[in-house]
Structure formats: structure tokens, C-alpha cells
């Protein structure tokens, strides 16, 4: 539940608007609210980091608005909370009115959701599941260069999960589409929220099975 920020409130401040993040001096603000001219603004606590609250403030600042990518080198937990804040701010901004009946909506007090005051429809933040897979053949690993990477960056294969598709099926399809080969011995490794803009990355290892790279 959000509330008005008071002078002595302190912690980490995720000030976000339209998927941008306020980064004075290139850093995520930390300290008392008064130091960042936040007193009197509405804020929502979205978590804690090392015993300190992490606050979301939905606000556009005139200067120093940047991408959450600029804080990707923060500790993983704090980066994830910054990403959560950016995604929630965009969710609340883009769901002011109900998509079914057009009436005004309001934030839930018990979960990350928006509720319609008229038809009682409930909306949750969109999360797009993705797969990323490292494919090995003997002592080699398959890397590819995507057309959007203009600086020579090569990566392992990745892509979005389609409707009605399992994670395993998504791996097989993406690998075939991007490289023309089949894989075997698929093994889940880990997952990570990835706020670009709202993905959940699921990582796998696999072995080359058959086919020629296209």
C-alpha cells in the first residue's frame, strides 16, 4: 500500500516513469527522502535490500532519467528490485482504465494488481517467459550474432516462449529456427527476472544432436 513520503523516510529510491529510472550521478538514490526532494510524494515499498526499504516513486524527473541497464552491475538482489520498480511503475501507468469496460481502476492493497471499480476485473503485471540455452558439442559451444547486435557481440541462443508451448518445446523451436540443428539432454540451470522490458529468463544447457548449422 502506498503512502506519503515523510522527511525522515530513508532507503533506496526507485523513481521511475515510462520505463526510465532516475539515476542522479549515474547511481540509484540511497538515503533520506529530503536529500532527493521526495518529501510529500506518494511511494510504495516494493521490497528490502540489506535491511533497508526499497521505495517506488512514480515520477518524471527533468534530468538524469536513464535505462535500468545502467544499474545492471549492482548486486543482483538490488538490480532485481530496481527492475521490479520500473516494471510496476509502467504497469500502473498503462492500466489506469479497464480494458473491458473503460472505467477507472485502482491498485490492490494486498498484491501487485489493478482492480476495476466497475466490473471488478483484475489485472496483473505482464511477464514474458523466455529461454536461453548454451549448446555444447565436445569442447565447443554455439554462439550466434543477432542482427540487432551491431557491435560484433555473439551470444548463446535465446527467444520468447510462444502461447501453448512448454519451455522445452521453446528451446527446440528456437534452436531450430536460429541454427537449423537439433539438441538433446536438455538440462535446466537457473532463472532470472530480466526487465527489458518484462521478461523472465530461464536458462538451459543442451548437447548437439544432429543437423548442420545454417
Coordinates of C-alpha atoms in Angstrom, one line a residue:
X1 CA 0.0 0.0 0.0
X2 CA 1.4 3.4 -1.0
X3 CA 1.7 6.4 1.4
X4 CA 3.0 9.9 1.5
X5 CA 6.8 10.2 2.0
X6 CA 7.9 11.9 5.2
X7 CA 11.1 13.8 5.9
X8 CA 12.9 11.1 7.8
X9 CA 11.9 8.2 5.4
X10 CA 15.0 6.6 4.1
X11 CA 16.2 3.7 1.9
X12 CA 16.7 3.1 -1.8
X13 CA 14.6 5.2 -4.1
X14 CA 13.4 3.8 -7.5
X15 CA 12.0 6.9 -9.2
X16 CA 10.5 5.7 -12.5
X17 CA 8.4 6.9 -15.4
X18 CA 7.8 5.4 -18.8
X19 CA 10.3 2.6 -18.2
X20 CA 13.0 5.1 -17.3
X21 CA 14.9 5.3 -14.0
X22 CA 16.1 8.4 -12.2
X23 CA 19.9 8.0 -11.7
X24 CA 21.5 11.1 -10.2
X25 CA 25.2 10.9 -10.6
X26 CA 24.6 7.6 -12.5
X27 CA 23.5 5.8 -9.3
X28 CA 20.4 4.5 -7.7
X29 CA 19.5 7.1 -5.0
X30 CA 20.1 6.0 -1.4
X31 CA 19.5 7.9 1.8
X32 CA 16.9 10.2 3.4
X33 CA 13.9 11.4 1.3
X34 CA 14.7 15.0 2.0
X35 CA 18.1 14.7 0.2
X36 CA 16.3 13.9 -3.0
X37 CA 13.3 16.3 -2.8
X38 CA 10.9 13.4 -2.4
X39 CA 9.1 14.6 0.8
X40 CA 5.3 14.8 0.1
X41 CA 5.4 12.4 -2.9
X42 CA 3.5 9.1 -2.9
X43 CA 5.7 6.0 -2.5
X44 CA 5.1 2.2 -2.4
X45 CA 7.6 -0.1 -0.6
X46 CA 8.4 -2.8 -3.1
X47 CA 11.0 -4.8 -1.0
X48 CA 14.0 -4.6 1.2
X49 CA 17.7 -4.7 0.5
X50 CA 20.2 -5.4 3.3
X51 CA 17.7 -4.3 5.9
X52 CA 16.8 -1.1 4.1
X53 CA 13.4 -0.4 2.4
X54 CA 13.2 0.0 -1.3
X55 CA 10.6 2.5 -2.4
X56 CA 8.9 3.1 -5.8
X57 CA 8.0 6.6 -6.7
X58 CA 6.2 7.1 -10.0
X59 CA 7.6 10.4 -11.1
X60 CA 9.2 12.0 -14.1
X61 CA 12.4 14.0 -13.3
X62 CA 13.7 16.7 -15.6
X63 CA 17.3 15.4 -15.6
X64 CA 19.2 12.1 -15.2
X65 CA 16.4 9.8 -16.4
X66 CA 18.1 6.7 -17.8
X67 CA 17.7 3.0 -18.5
X68 CA 17.7 0.3 -15.9
X69 CA 20.5 -1.2 -17.9
X70 CA 22.8 1.4 -16.3
X71 CA 22.5 -0.3 -12.9
X72 CA 22.9 -3.9 -14.3
X73 CA 26.2 -4.2 -12.4
X74 CA 24.6 -3.6 -9.0
X75 CA 24.3 -6.6 -6.6
X76 CA 21.8 -9.0 -8.2
X77 CA 19.2 -8.5 -5.5
X78 CA 19.2 -4.7 -5.7
X79 CA 19.2 -4.8 -9.5
X80 CA 16.1 -7.1 -9.4
X81 CA 14.3 -4.7 -7.1
X82 CA 15.2 -1.8 -9.4
X83 CA 13.8 -3.8 -12.3
X84 CA 10.7 -4.6 -10.3
X85 CA 10.1 -0.9 -9.6
X86 CA 10.5 0.1 -13.3
X87 CA 8.1 -2.7 -14.4
X88 CA 5.5 -1.9 -11.7
X89 CA 5.6 1.8 -12.5
X90 CA 4.9 1.1 -16.2
X91 CA 2.2 -1.4 -15.2
X92 CA 0.4 1.2 -13.0
X93 CA 0.8 3.9 -15.7
X94 CA -0.6 1.8 -18.5
X95 CA -3.5 0.3 -16.6
X96 CA -5.4 3.4 -15.3
X97 CA -8.5 2.3 -17.2
X98 CA -10.1 -1.1 -17.6
X99 CA -9.7 -2.8 -20.9
X100 CA -13.1 -4.4 -20.7
X101 CA -15.4 -1.6 -19.6
X102 CA -13.2 1.5 -19.8
X103 CA -13.8 2.6 -16.1
X104 CA -11.1 3.8 -13.9
X105 CA -9.0 1.3 -11.9
X106 CA -7.2 1.4 -8.6
X107 CA -4.2 -0.5 -7.1
X108 CA -4.9 -3.6 -5.0
X109 CA -3.8 -3.2 -1.3
X110 CA -2.8 -6.8 -1.0
X111 CA -0.9 -7.7 -4.2
X112 CA 0.7 -6.3 -7.4
X113 CA -2.6 -5.8 -9.3
X114 CA -5.0 -3.2 -10.6
X115 CA -8.7 -3.6 -9.9
X116 CA -11.6 -2.2 -11.9
X117 CA -14.1 -0.2 -9.8
X118 CA -17.0 -1.1 -12.1
X119 CA -16.8 -4.6 -13.5
X120 CA -14.4 -6.0 -10.8
X121 CA -11.9 -7.2 -13.4
X122 CA -8.4 -7.8 -12.1
X123 CA -5.1 -7.2 -14.0
X124 CA -1.6 -8.3 -13.1
X125 CA 1.8 -7.2 -14.5
X126 CA 2.6 -8.9 -17.7
X127 CA 5.6 -11.3 -17.5
X128 CA 7.0 -12.7 -20.8
X129 CA 8.8 -16.1 -20.3
X130 CA 12.0 -16.6 -22.3
X131 CA 14.5 -19.3 -22.8
X132 CA 18.3 -19.0 -23.2
X133 CA 20.4 -22.1 -24.0
X134 CA 24.1 -22.9 -24.1
X135 CA 24.6 -25.8 -26.7
X136 CA 27.8 -27.8 -26.4
X137 CA 29.4 -30.1 -28.9
X138 CA 32.5 -31.8 -27.5
X139 CA 34.6 -28.8 -26.2
X140 CA 32.8 -26.2 -28.3
X141 CA 29.8 -24.0 -27.5
X142 CA 27.5 -22.5 -30.1
X143 CA 27.4 -18.7 -30.3
X144 CA 25.4 -16.6 -32.7
X145 CA 25.3 -12.9 -33.7
X146 CA 21.8 -11.4 -33.8
X147 CA 21.0 -8.8 -36.5
X148 CA 20.3 -6.2 -33.8
X149 CA 23.8 -6.6 -32.3
X150 CA 25.9 -4.2 -34.5
X151 CA 29.0 -4.2 -32.3
X152 CA 30.1 -7.8 -33.0
X153 CA 28.6 -9.3 -29.9
X154 CA 28.0 -13.0 -30.0
X155 CA 25.6 -14.8 -27.6
X156 CA 24.1 -18.1 -26.9
X157 CA 20.6 -18.7 -28.4
X158 CA 17.5 -17.2 -26.8
X159 CA 13.9 -16.4 -27.5
X160 CA 10.4 -15.9 -26.2
X161 CA 8.1 -18.8 -25.3
X162 CA 5.0 -18.9 -27.5
X163 CA 1.4 -19.4 -26.4
X164 CA 0.7 -23.1 -25.6
X165 CA 4.3 -24.0 -25.6
X166 CA 6.4 -25.6 -22.9
X167 CA 9.9 -24.3 -22.0
X168 CA 11.4 -27.5 -23.6
X169 CA 9.5 -27.0 -26.8
X170 CA 10.5 -23.4 -26.9
X171 CA 14.2 -24.4 -26.7
X172 CA 13.8 -26.9 -29.5
X173 CA 11.9 -24.5 -31.8
X174 CA 14.2 -21.5 -31.2
X175 CA 17.4 -23.6 -31.7
X176 CA 16.0 -25.0 -35.0
X177 CA 14.8 -21.6 -36.2
X178 CA 18.1 -19.8 -35.4
X179 CA 20.6 -22.5 -36.2
X180 CA 19.0 -25.4 -38.1
X181 CA 20.2 -28.1 -35.6
X182 CA 18.5 -30.4 -33.0
X183 CA 19.6 -30.7 -29.4
X184 CA 19.4 -33.4 -26.7
X185 CA 20.0 -33.9 -23.0
X186 CA 18.3 -30.6 -22.1
X187 CA 19.0 -29.5 -18.5
X188 CA 17.6 -26.6 -16.6
X189 CA 20.2 -24.4 -14.9
X190 CA 18.6 -21.3 -13.4
X191 CA 16.2 -18.4 -13.9
X192 CA 16.4 -14.6 -13.7
X193 CA 13.9 -11.7 -13.9
X194 CA 15.0 -9.6 -16.9
X195 CA 13.3 -6.2 -17.0
X196 CA 13.9 -5.5 -20.8
X197 CA 11.1 -4.8 -20.7
X198 CA 9.3 -7.6 -18.6
X199 CA 10.9 -11.0 -19.2
X200 CA 11.6 -14.0 -17.1
X201 CA 14.7 -15.7 -18.5
X202 CA 15.0 -19.5 -17.9
X203 CA 18.5 -20.9 -18.7
X204 CA 19.3 -24.3 -20.0
X205 CA 22.3 -26.4 -21.1
X206 CA 22.0 -28.8 -24.0
X207 CA 24.1 -31.0 -26.3
X208 CA 24.3 -31.1 -30.0
X209 CA 22.2 -33.9 -31.5
X210 CA 22.1 -33.6 -35.3
X211 CA 21.9 -31.2 -38.3
X212 CA 24.0 -28.6 -40.0
X213 CA 24.3 -25.0 -38.8
X214 CA 22.6 -22.6 -41.2

